[in-house]
Amino acid sequence: ISRCQPAPEGYSPTLKWQQQQVANFSAVRQSLNKHRSHWRSQHLDSNVTMPTSEDEEGWKKFCLGERVYSEVDALPDNESLGIDYIKVGFPPLLSIVSRMNQATVTSVLEYLISWFGERKFTPELGRWLYALLACLEKPLLPEAHSLIRQLARRCSEVRVLEENKNEEQISALNLIICLVSRYFDQRDLADEPS
């Protein structure tokens, strides 16, 4: 299917909501570009070791954490002290994403989209996808163009299959579809406003 599947009944985003998300995203991108050199000059904590651009498994573990990566649902009770980023994944901090060049952004996006192609949507994945989209430079390279279209279609599939209609989850999927279709001008993938 080349188009996105329509949102489940009652969950289609309004045009006003979509326009607001695009405006917010545009502001995030401008802020990121404005402050990129500042964040790049900040020292990363000693526990942050970014994988090389070609290390697909390393990036999946880095972004999603070993818990999500290994699909382990819960941590034992005695491990609740402090945050172990190795287990829960590193958030897409400005100090991290500012260091990524376009080739790395595209590669990591590809790794996470391929991961998402076979697994469920998680908040960790959503945060990273949003951050990576914010780092993508326009005009898009052909491979990035293809990747984000694949991402929007996958979000629409997952949204349709969302059994318990988790509003937060559907909203996150709607957001990604909205940004791909309306910010990155893939209009044929846009949700028709409700």
Coordinates of C-alpha atoms in Angstrom, one line a residue:
I1 CA 0.0 0.0 0.0
S2 CA 1.5 3.4 -0.9
R3 CA -0.9 5.4 1.3
C4 CA -1.3 5.4 5.1
Q5 CA -4.2 3.4 6.5
P6 CA -6.8 5.8 8.0
A7 CA -6.9 6.3 11.7
P8 CA -9.3 4.2 13.8
E9 CA -12.8 5.6 14.1
G10 CA -12.8 8.6 16.4
Y11 CA -9.0 8.9 16.5
S12 CA -8.3 10.9 13.3
P13 CA -6.4 14.1 14.2
T14 CA -8.0 17.5 13.3
L15 CA -6.4 19.8 10.8
K16 CA -5.9 22.4 13.6
W17 CA -4.1 19.8 15.8
Q18 CA -1.9 18.8 12.8
Q19 CA -1.0 22.4 12.0
Q20 CA -0.1 23.0 15.7
Q21 CA 2.2 20.0 15.8
V22 CA 4.0 21.1 12.6
A23 CA 4.4 24.6 14.1
N24 CA 5.8 23.1 17.4
F25 CA 8.1 20.8 15.5
S26 CA 9.4 23.7 13.3
A27 CA 10.2 25.6 16.5
V28 CA 12.1 22.6 17.9
R29 CA 14.1 22.3 14.7
Q30 CA 15.0 26.0 14.7
S31 CA 16.1 25.8 18.3
L32 CA 18.1 22.7 17.7
N33 CA 20.0 24.3 14.8
K34 CA 20.5 27.5 16.7
H35 CA 22.1 25.7 19.7
R36 CA 23.8 22.8 18.0
S37 CA 27.3 24.1 18.3
H38 CA 26.8 24.9 22.0
W39 CA 25.5 21.4 22.8
R40 CA 28.2 19.8 20.6
S41 CA 30.9 21.5 22.8
Q42 CA 29.4 20.1 26.0
H43 CA 31.1 17.1 27.5
L44 CA 29.2 13.9 27.5
D45 CA 28.9 12.1 30.8
S46 CA 31.5 9.4 31.3
N47 CA 28.8 6.7 31.0
V48 CA 27.8 7.8 27.5
T49 CA 29.6 6.0 24.7
M50 CA 28.0 6.5 21.4
P51 CA 28.2 3.6 19.0
T52 CA 29.8 4.0 15.6
S53 CA 27.5 4.9 12.7
E54 CA 27.6 1.3 11.3
D55 CA 26.9 -0.4 14.6
E56 CA 23.2 -1.3 14.2
E57 CA 22.8 -3.5 17.3
G58 CA 24.8 -1.0 19.4
W59 CA 22.4 1.9 18.4
K60 CA 19.3 -0.2 19.1
K61 CA 20.6 -0.9 22.6
F62 CA 21.8 2.7 23.1
C63 CA 18.4 4.2 22.1
L64 CA 16.0 1.6 23.4
G65 CA 17.9 0.1 26.3
E66 CA 18.6 -3.5 26.9
R67 CA 15.2 -4.0 28.5
V68 CA 13.3 -3.1 25.4
Y69 CA 16.0 -4.5 23.1
S70 CA 15.8 -7.9 24.8
E71 CA 12.0 -7.5 25.3
V72 CA 12.2 -8.0 29.0
D73 CA 9.2 -6.4 30.6
A74 CA 10.1 -5.6 34.1
L75 CA 13.2 -4.9 36.2
P76 CA 13.7 -6.8 39.5
D77 CA 12.6 -4.7 42.5
N78 CA 16.1 -4.4 43.8
E79 CA 17.2 -2.5 40.7
S80 CA 14.9 0.5 41.1
L81 CA 17.5 2.7 42.6
G82 CA 18.8 5.3 40.1
I83 CA 18.5 5.1 36.4
D84 CA 20.6 2.6 34.6
Y85 CA 20.7 4.0 31.0
I86 CA 22.3 0.8 29.7
K87 CA 19.1 -1.0 30.7
V88 CA 16.5 1.7 29.9
G89 CA 18.3 3.4 26.9
F90 CA 19.7 6.9 26.7
P91 CA 17.2 9.6 26.0
P92 CA 17.8 11.7 22.8
L93 CA 19.6 14.4 24.8
L94 CA 20.7 17.5 22.8
S95 CA 24.3 16.8 23.8
I96 CA 23.9 13.4 22.0
V97 CA 21.9 14.3 18.9
S98 CA 23.9 17.4 18.3
R99 CA 27.0 15.2 17.7
M100 CA 25.3 13.1 15.0
N101 CA 26.0 14.0 11.4
Q102 CA 23.4 13.5 8.7
A103 CA 24.8 10.1 7.8
T104 CA 24.5 8.9 11.4
V105 CA 21.0 10.4 11.8
T106 CA 19.9 8.6 8.6
S107 CA 21.6 5.3 9.7
V108 CA 20.1 5.3 13.2
L109 CA 16.7 6.2 11.8
E110 CA 17.0 3.2 9.5
Y111 CA 18.0 0.9 12.4
L112 CA 15.0 2.0 14.5
I113 CA 12.5 1.8 11.7
S114 CA 13.7 -1.7 10.8
W115 CA 13.3 -2.6 14.6
F116 CA 9.8 -1.0 14.6
G117 CA 8.9 -3.0 11.5
E118 CA 8.8 -6.2 13.6
R119 CA 8.0 -4.9 17.1
K120 CA 5.6 -2.8 19.0
F121 CA 5.8 1.0 19.5
T122 CA 7.4 2.1 22.8
P123 CA 7.8 5.6 24.4
E124 CA 11.6 5.2 24.0
L125 CA 11.2 4.6 20.3
G126 CA 8.8 7.5 19.9
R127 CA 11.2 9.9 21.6
W128 CA 14.1 8.9 19.4
L129 CA 12.1 9.0 16.2
Y130 CA 10.9 12.5 17.0
A131 CA 14.5 13.6 17.8
L132 CA 15.9 12.1 14.7
L133 CA 13.2 13.6 12.5
A134 CA 14.1 17.0 14.1
C135 CA 17.7 16.5 13.1
L136 CA 17.0 15.5 9.5
E137 CA 18.1 18.3 7.1
K138 CA 15.9 19.4 4.3
P139 CA 16.0 18.9 1.3
L140 CA 15.9 15.2 2.2
L141 CA 18.3 12.8 0.7
P142 CA 16.5 10.0 -1.3
E143 CA 17.2 7.3 1.3
A144 CA 15.8 9.6 4.1
H145 CA 12.8 10.3 1.9
S146 CA 12.1 6.6 1.5
L147 CA 12.7 5.9 5.2
I148 CA 10.3 8.4 6.6
R149 CA 7.6 7.3 4.2
Q150 CA 8.2 3.7 5.4
L151 CA 7.9 5.0 9.0
A152 CA 4.6 6.8 8.4
R153 CA 3.1 3.7 6.8
R154 CA 4.3 1.5 9.7
C155 CA 2.8 4.0 12.2
S156 CA -0.5 3.8 10.4
E157 CA -0.5 0.0 10.5
V158 CA 0.3 -0.1 14.2
R159 CA -2.4 2.5 14.9
V160 CA -5.0 0.4 13.2
L161 CA -4.0 -2.7 15.1
E162 CA -3.9 -0.9 18.5
E163 CA -6.4 -3.2 20.3
N164 CA -7.1 -1.3 23.5
K165 CA -7.1 2.1 21.8
N166 CA -4.4 3.6 24.1
E167 CA -4.9 7.3 23.4
E168 CA -1.3 8.2 24.3
Q169 CA 0.0 5.6 21.9
I170 CA -2.4 6.6 19.0
S171 CA -1.5 10.3 19.6
A172 CA 2.2 9.5 19.3
L173 CA 1.6 7.6 16.1
N174 CA -0.6 10.3 14.8
L175 CA 2.2 12.8 15.5
I176 CA 4.8 10.9 13.5
I177 CA 2.4 10.5 10.6
C178 CA 1.6 14.2 10.8
L179 CA 5.2 15.3 10.8
V180 CA 6.2 13.1 7.9
S181 CA 3.2 14.0 5.8
R182 CA 2.8 17.7 6.6
Y183 CA 6.3 18.9 7.7
F184 CA 8.3 16.9 5.2
D185 CA 5.7 17.4 2.4
Q186 CA 4.6 13.8 1.9
R187 CA 1.0 15.0 1.5
D188 CA -0.3 11.7 0.1
L189 CA 0.4 10.1 3.5
A190 CA -1.5 12.8 5.5
D191 CA -4.5 11.9 7.7
E192 CA -7.6 13.4 6.3
P193 CA -8.8 15.8 9.0
S194 CA -11.8 14.6 11.1

